[in-house]
Amino acid sequence: MKRPTLEAVAARAGVSRATVSRVVNGSATVNPRIRTAVLRAVEELGYIPNSAARSLVTQRTGSIGLVVSEPPARVFSDDPFFLSVVRAVSQELEAADKQVVLMMPSTPAGQARVERYVAGRHVDGVILLSQHGADPLPAALLRTGVPVVSHGRPVSTARPPYCDADNVGGARAAVEHLLATGRRRIAAITGPPDMSAGLDRLAGYREVLSGTDRRSLAALGDFTRESGAAAMAQLLEDDPGLDAVFAANDLMAAGALHALRKAGRRVPDDVAVVGFDDIDAARYTDPPLTTVRQPVVEVARAAVRMLLAGGERPAEPVVLPTELIVRDST
């Protein structure tokens, strides 16, 4: 069966081909009566607009790029953060009749491909996720002129508008809670120093201790369970008398619980543990984990809304509050 054409719709509605084109491309300049006639003809004939041709006219693709600067193995690991963001972005875009294009450049060649793809206007905008400080891609994408929004505070010299959780405030609440429960030697397991979440959560930890007579003691992690276990073992070696640890995410906190159990330390009797994120598994660790809940889904949705509004740089970033969730590990 021959596919209905734009001309056939125009003949059925009794208008010009140009008028039909304006209606199907969403123009607001068409008389409502004429618009109704055109849409009725579209429905009666079963006309399906040619999206490729329409994008050439409107310069819109209906697609948004989600650029995750991590290897696929990390994105699809046991860390639920990435999948939560991808799901929330997809749902928010679907509600706006748009689709997500997931890109995971983890090599210079991959970054170059993403830059060419965006510069070719194959997407209408870009959301950046999991940026690292030395990554040249954010600056390259900003130079394309395509709207760019960052999920998370940017740490590079490229500064697109961004949405984030209050990582500093959440870390402060965690450490203040440990002090309030009588802990005196509080250590930290940090995130990567080239990522804003790692930097900001460490800053919150240090801000609280700077106002006390407690010294800070930190070990580096990379947001994985294994790094949390290794960092906890190192902290115990550096200060066997420590009685609390703040881990910059829940996976590292779970690794710390394993290392403490292996070292014969009881939680929370000997060492209290606080994480960050409030992933589902935090309720089922042994003991259930005290943690800082961050609004992962809400931040992702806010980033989409910011981008769909045009990606213009707002006067202030969108920073959403966190919440301390107290369980049995403190």
Short mmCIF file of C-alpha atoms in Angstrom, two decimals:
data_model
loop_
_atom_site.label_atom_id
_atom_site.label_comp_id
_atom_site.label_asym_id
_atom_site.label_seq_id
_atom_site.Cartn_x
_atom_site.Cartn_y
_atom_site.Cartn_z
CA MET A 1 0.00 0.00 0.00
CA LYS A 2 1.37 3.40 -1.01
CA ARG A 3 2.32 5.65 1.87
CA PRO A 4 0.24 8.87 2.08
CA THR A 5 2.15 11.98 1.08
CA LEU A 6 2.17 15.55 2.31
CA GLU A 7 0.45 16.53 -0.95
CA ALA A 8 -2.36 14.03 -0.33
CA VAL A 9 -2.97 15.49 3.13
CA ALA A 10 -3.02 18.99 1.63
CA ALA A 11 -5.59 17.93 -1.00
CA ARG A 12 -7.81 16.24 1.60
CA ALA A 13 -7.68 19.30 3.92
CA GLY A 14 -8.05 21.81 1.09
CA VAL A 15 -4.89 23.73 2.01
CA SER A 16 -1.41 24.18 0.59
CA ARG A 17 1.47 21.75 1.10
CA ALA A 18 3.33 24.48 3.04
CA THR A 19 0.43 24.81 5.48
CA VAL A 20 0.43 21.06 6.16
CA SER A 21 4.18 21.21 6.72
CA ARG A 22 3.77 23.98 9.28
CA VAL A 23 1.09 22.03 11.16
CA VAL A 24 3.03 18.75 11.38
CA ASN A 25 6.15 20.65 12.46
CA GLY A 26 4.29 22.29 15.35
CA SER A 27 4.11 25.85 14.09
CA ALA A 28 1.96 28.15 16.23
CA THR A 29 1.17 30.49 13.31
CA VAL A 30 -1.58 28.34 11.74
CA ASN A 31 -5.25 29.27 12.21
CA PRO A 32 -6.84 26.83 14.73
CA ARG A 33 -9.65 25.95 12.29
CA ILE A 34 -7.17 25.11 9.54
CA ARG A 35 -4.98 23.18 11.99
CA THR A 36 -7.99 21.04 12.98
CA ALA A 37 -8.75 20.30 9.31
CA VAL A 38 -5.15 19.29 8.62
CA LEU A 39 -4.93 17.04 11.67
CA ARG A 40 -8.22 15.39 10.68
CA ALA A 41 -6.82 14.70 7.21
CA VAL A 42 -3.60 13.33 8.75
CA GLU A 43 -5.62 10.91 10.86
CA GLU A 44 -7.97 9.86 8.07
CA LEU A 45 -5.14 9.13 5.63
CA GLY A 46 -2.80 7.63 8.23
CA TYR A 47 -0.04 10.04 7.27
CA ILE A 48 3.24 9.57 9.15
CA PRO A 49 5.64 12.57 9.01
CA ASN A 50 9.11 11.87 7.68
CA SER A 51 11.19 12.52 10.81
CA ALA A 52 14.45 12.75 8.87
CA ALA A 53 13.09 15.39 6.52
CA ARG A 54 11.40 17.20 9.40
CA SER A 55 14.67 17.38 11.34
CA LEU A 56 16.34 19.01 8.33
CA VAL A 57 13.67 21.72 8.34
CA THR A 58 13.38 22.23 12.09
CA GLN A 59 17.01 21.46 12.99
CA ARG A 60 15.65 19.25 15.80
CA THR A 61 16.27 15.52 16.20
CA GLY A 62 14.08 14.71 19.21
CA SER A 63 17.10 13.06 20.84
CA ILE A 64 19.20 14.03 23.87
CA GLY A 65 22.67 12.63 24.46
CA LEU A 66 23.54 11.25 27.91
CA VAL A 67 27.33 11.15 28.02
CA VAL A 68 28.74 8.98 30.81
CA SER A 69 32.51 9.29 31.06
CA GLU A 70 33.07 5.81 32.46
CA PRO A 71 33.85 2.38 30.96
CA PRO A 72 30.72 0.29 30.25
CA ALA A 73 31.86 -2.27 32.83
CA ARG A 74 31.61 0.42 35.51
CA VAL A 75 28.26 1.75 34.32
CA PHE A 76 26.73 -1.73 34.37
CA SER A 77 28.42 -2.85 37.59
CA ASP A 78 26.80 -3.41 40.99
CA ASP A 79 26.66 0.37 41.58
CA PRO A 80 22.97 1.26 41.14
CA PHE A 81 23.73 4.98 40.77
CA PHE A 82 24.31 4.92 37.01
CA LEU A 83 21.28 2.81 36.17
CA SER A 84 19.09 5.02 38.40
CA VAL A 85 20.22 8.11 36.51
CA VAL A 86 19.79 6.51 33.09
CA ARG A 87 16.29 5.33 34.02
CA ALA A 88 15.26 8.74 35.39
CA VAL A 89 16.63 10.63 32.38
CA SER A 90 14.90 8.22 29.98
CA GLN A 91 11.56 8.55 31.75
CA GLU A 92 11.72 12.35 31.90
CA LEU A 93 12.61 12.56 28.21
CA GLU A 94 9.91 10.08 27.25
CA ALA A 95 7.37 12.30 28.99
CA ALA A 96 8.63 15.16 26.81
CA ASP A 97 8.33 12.99 23.64
CA LYS A 98 12.10 12.72 23.30
CA GLN A 99 14.55 9.85 23.46
CA VAL A 100 17.92 9.36 25.11
CA VAL A 101 21.09 8.41 23.26
CA LEU A 102 23.50 6.79 25.74
CA MET A 103 27.20 7.36 25.03
CA MET A 104 30.04 6.02 27.20
CA PRO A 105 33.37 7.39 25.93
CA SER A 106 36.20 5.90 27.99
CA THR A 107 39.09 6.44 25.55
CA PRO A 108 40.37 9.43 23.55
CA ALA A 109 39.00 7.81 20.39
CA GLY A 110 35.60 7.42 22.04
CA GLN A 111 35.63 11.04 23.15
CA ALA A 112 36.44 12.15 19.60
CA ARG A 113 33.52 10.12 18.25
CA VAL A 114 31.13 11.72 20.74
CA GLU A 115 32.40 15.18 19.86
CA ARG A 116 31.86 14.53 16.13
CA TYR A 117 28.39 13.10 16.78
CA VAL A 118 27.29 16.10 18.82
CA ALA A 119 28.93 18.62 16.48
CA GLY A 120 27.00 16.96 13.63
CA ARG A 121 23.77 17.97 15.39
CA HIS A 122 22.59 14.38 15.81
CA VAL A 123 21.24 15.34 19.25
CA ASP A 124 19.48 18.47 20.44
CA GLY A 125 21.40 18.66 23.71
CA VAL A 126 23.75 16.80 26.04
CA ILE A 127 23.66 15.80 29.69
CA LEU A 128 27.09 15.06 31.15
CA LEU A 129 27.40 12.44 33.89
CA SER A 130 30.38 11.30 35.99
CA GLN A 131 32.86 13.91 34.83
CA HIS A 132 36.53 13.74 35.76
CA GLY A 133 38.66 16.84 36.15
CA ALA A 134 41.10 16.21 33.30
CA ASP A 135 38.41 15.18 30.81
CA PRO A 136 38.63 17.48 27.73
CA LEU A 137 35.20 16.43 26.44
CA PRO A 138 33.01 18.96 28.34
CA ALA A 139 34.92 21.91 26.88
CA ALA A 140 34.84 20.35 23.41
CA LEU A 141 31.08 19.82 23.58
CA LEU A 142 30.47 23.36 24.80
CA ARG A 143 32.34 24.63 21.73
CA THR A 144 29.85 22.89 19.42
CA GLY A 145 27.10 25.29 20.44
CA VAL A 146 24.76 22.44 21.38
CA PRO A 147 23.12 23.00 24.81
CA VAL A 148 25.00 21.16 27.57
CA VAL A 149 23.98 20.54 31.18
CA SER A 150 26.03 18.71 33.80
CA HIS A 151 24.64 16.16 36.24
CA GLY A 152 26.96 17.03 39.11
CA ARG A 153 29.12 20.06 39.78
CA PRO A 154 31.75 20.39 37.04
CA VAL A 155 35.36 20.21 38.22
CA SER A 156 37.08 21.11 34.94
CA THR A 157 37.59 24.62 33.60
CA ALA A 158 34.55 24.04 31.37
CA ARG A 159 31.56 25.17 33.43
CA PRO A 160 28.20 24.21 31.93
CA PRO A 161 25.07 24.83 34.03
CA TYR A 162 24.53 21.98 36.46
CA CYS A 163 22.25 20.16 38.87
CA ASP A 164 23.60 18.31 41.91
CA ALA A 165 22.88 17.03 45.40
CA ASP A 166 24.22 18.89 48.44
CA ASN A 167 27.29 16.71 48.86
CA VAL A 168 29.06 19.06 51.26
CA GLY A 169 26.01 19.41 53.50
CA GLY A 170 25.33 15.69 53.46
CA ALA A 171 28.87 14.89 54.54
CA ARG A 172 28.66 17.50 57.30
CA ALA A 173 25.47 15.90 58.62
CA ALA A 174 27.12 12.47 58.64
CA VAL A 175 30.18 13.60 60.61
CA GLU A 176 28.14 15.76 62.99
CA HIS A 177 26.03 12.68 63.73
CA LEU A 178 29.14 10.67 64.55
CA LEU A 179 30.37 13.40 66.91
CA ALA A 180 26.95 13.57 68.58
CA THR A 181 27.12 9.83 69.32
CA GLY A 182 30.41 10.35 71.16
CA ARG A 183 32.91 9.26 68.49
CA ARG A 184 36.27 10.94 68.85
CA ARG A 185 38.58 9.51 66.18
CA ILE A 186 36.66 9.75 62.92
CA ALA A 187 38.28 8.70 59.65
CA ALA A 188 37.09 9.13 56.07
CA ILE A 189 37.17 6.98 52.95
CA THR A 190 37.14 9.46 50.08
CA GLY A 191 35.96 9.30 46.51
CA PRO A 192 38.21 10.06 43.51
CA PRO A 193 39.92 13.46 43.89
CA ASP A 194 39.11 14.40 40.28
CA MET A 195 35.33 14.14 40.77
CA SER A 196 33.15 16.75 42.43
CA ALA A 197 31.27 14.24 44.60
CA GLY A 198 34.55 12.98 46.03
CA LEU A 199 35.91 16.48 46.61
CA ASP A 200 32.72 17.90 48.11
CA ARG A 201 32.08 15.02 50.50
CA LEU A 202 35.68 15.21 51.73
CA ALA A 203 35.26 18.97 52.16
CA GLY A 204 32.15 18.46 54.31
CA TYR A 205 34.01 15.95 56.50
CA ARG A 206 36.93 18.32 56.98
CA GLU A 207 34.73 21.34 57.68
CA VAL A 208 33.19 19.64 60.69
CA LEU A 209 36.46 18.38 62.15
CA SER A 210 38.18 21.73 61.61
CA GLY A 211 35.94 23.18 64.31
CA THR A 212 36.97 20.53 66.86
CA ASP A 213 40.14 19.17 68.40
CA ARG A 214 39.84 16.01 66.26
CA ARG A 215 42.35 15.47 63.49
CA SER A 216 41.28 14.27 60.06
CA LEU A 217 42.45 10.93 58.72
CA ALA A 218 41.54 9.94 55.17
CA ALA A 219 42.21 7.07 52.78
CA LEU A 220 41.51 7.20 49.07
CA GLY A 221 38.80 5.11 47.42
CA ASP A 222 37.22 5.05 43.96
CA PHE A 223 33.54 4.47 44.84
CA THR A 224 33.85 0.67 44.54
CA ARG A 225 33.29 -1.92 47.25
CA GLU A 226 36.83 -3.25 46.85
CA SER A 227 38.41 0.16 47.33
CA GLY A 228 36.37 0.68 50.50
CA ALA A 229 37.68 -2.56 52.00
CA ALA A 230 41.28 -1.70 51.08
CA ALA A 231 40.97 1.85 52.43
CA MET A 232 39.46 0.59 55.71
CA ALA A 233 42.33 -1.84 56.18
CA GLN A 234 44.79 0.99 55.58
CA LEU A 235 43.02 3.26 58.08
CA LEU A 236 43.11 0.59 60.77
CA GLU A 237 46.83 0.20 60.19
CA ASP A 238 47.39 3.98 60.33
CA ASP A 239 45.24 4.49 63.45
CA PRO A 240 44.22 1.29 65.28
CA GLY A 241 42.26 3.38 67.80
CA LEU A 242 39.83 4.98 65.37
CA ASP A 243 36.20 4.57 66.41
CA ALA A 244 34.26 5.83 63.38
CA VAL A 245 34.52 6.10 59.61
CA PHE A 246 32.62 8.14 57.05
CA ALA A 247 32.66 6.55 53.60
CA ALA A 248 31.86 8.76 50.59
CA ASN A 249 29.44 6.21 49.17
CA ASP A 250 27.54 3.13 50.31
CA LEU A 251 29.53 0.63 48.24
CA MET A 252 32.74 1.74 49.94
CA ALA A 253 30.95 1.65 53.30
CA ALA A 254 29.94 -1.97 52.58
CA GLY A 255 33.58 -2.75 51.81
CA ALA A 256 34.57 -1.08 55.07
CA LEU A 257 32.09 -3.25 57.00
CA HIS A 258 33.69 -6.35 55.48
CA ALA A 259 37.20 -5.17 56.39
CA LEU A 260 36.17 -4.32 59.95
CA ARG A 261 34.58 -7.74 60.41
CA LYS A 262 37.72 -9.36 59.05
CA ALA A 263 39.82 -7.37 61.53
CA GLY A 264 37.63 -8.47 64.45
CA ARG A 265 36.07 -5.02 64.99
CA ARG A 266 32.41 -4.84 65.99
CA VAL A 267 30.09 -2.34 64.32
CA PRO A 268 28.96 -0.08 65.90
CA ASP A 269 30.41 -1.09 69.30
CA ASP A 270 34.05 -0.62 68.27
CA VAL A 271 33.73 1.39 65.05
CA ALA A 272 30.70 3.28 63.74
CA VAL A 273 30.20 3.49 59.97
CA VAL A 274 28.28 6.00 57.84
CA GLY A 275 27.89 5.85 54.07
CA PHE A 276 26.45 8.12 51.39
CA ASP A 277 23.72 7.52 48.75
CA ASP A 278 21.19 5.28 50.56
CA ILE A 279 21.17 2.57 47.91
CA ASP A 280 18.64 -0.23 48.46
CA ALA A 281 21.36 -2.58 49.72
CA ALA A 282 22.15 -0.19 52.61
CA ARG A 283 19.13 -1.54 54.48
CA TYR A 284 20.42 -5.10 54.22
CA THR A 285 24.08 -4.81 55.21
CA ASP A 286 25.14 -6.33 58.53
CA PRO A 287 24.35 -4.17 60.44
CA PRO A 288 21.98 -1.98 58.38
CA LEU A 289 23.91 1.08 57.26
CA THR A 290 23.48 4.63 58.49
CA THR A 291 23.84 6.76 55.38
CA VAL A 292 23.10 10.05 53.65
CA ARG A 293 20.24 9.81 51.18
CA GLN A 294 20.81 11.80 48.04
CA PRO A 295 17.96 12.55 45.59
CA VAL A 296 19.43 10.72 42.59
CA VAL A 297 16.23 10.61 40.56
CA GLU A 298 15.24 14.20 41.35
CA VAL A 299 18.67 15.55 40.32
CA ALA A 300 18.51 13.64 37.03
CA ARG A 301 15.03 14.97 36.29
CA ALA A 302 16.11 18.51 37.16
CA ALA A 303 19.01 18.21 34.70
CA VAL A 304 16.62 17.14 31.94
CA ARG A 305 14.24 20.00 32.68
CA MET A 306 17.13 22.47 32.69
CA LEU A 307 18.30 21.19 29.31
CA LEU A 308 14.82 21.21 27.75
CA ALA A 309 14.43 24.79 28.92
CA GLY A 310 17.26 25.63 26.55
CA GLY A 311 20.40 24.83 28.48
CA GLU A 312 20.87 28.49 29.24
CA ARG A 313 23.18 29.21 32.14
CA PRO A 314 20.96 30.00 35.16
CA ALA A 315 21.86 32.56 37.79
CA GLU A 316 22.41 29.73 40.29
CA PRO A 317 22.92 25.96 39.96
CA VAL A 318 20.19 23.60 41.12
CA VAL A 319 21.42 21.91 44.33
CA LEU A 320 18.94 19.60 46.04
CA PRO A 321 19.06 18.71 49.75
CA THR A 322 20.22 15.40 51.22
CA GLU A 323 18.91 13.56 54.28
CA LEU A 324 20.69 11.58 57.02
CA ILE A 325 19.15 8.13 57.48
CA VAL A 326 20.12 6.60 60.84
CA ARG A 327 20.30 2.81 61.10
CA ASP A 328 22.23 0.32 63.21
CA SER A 329 25.82 0.96 62.06
CA THR A 330 26.18 4.03 64.32
#
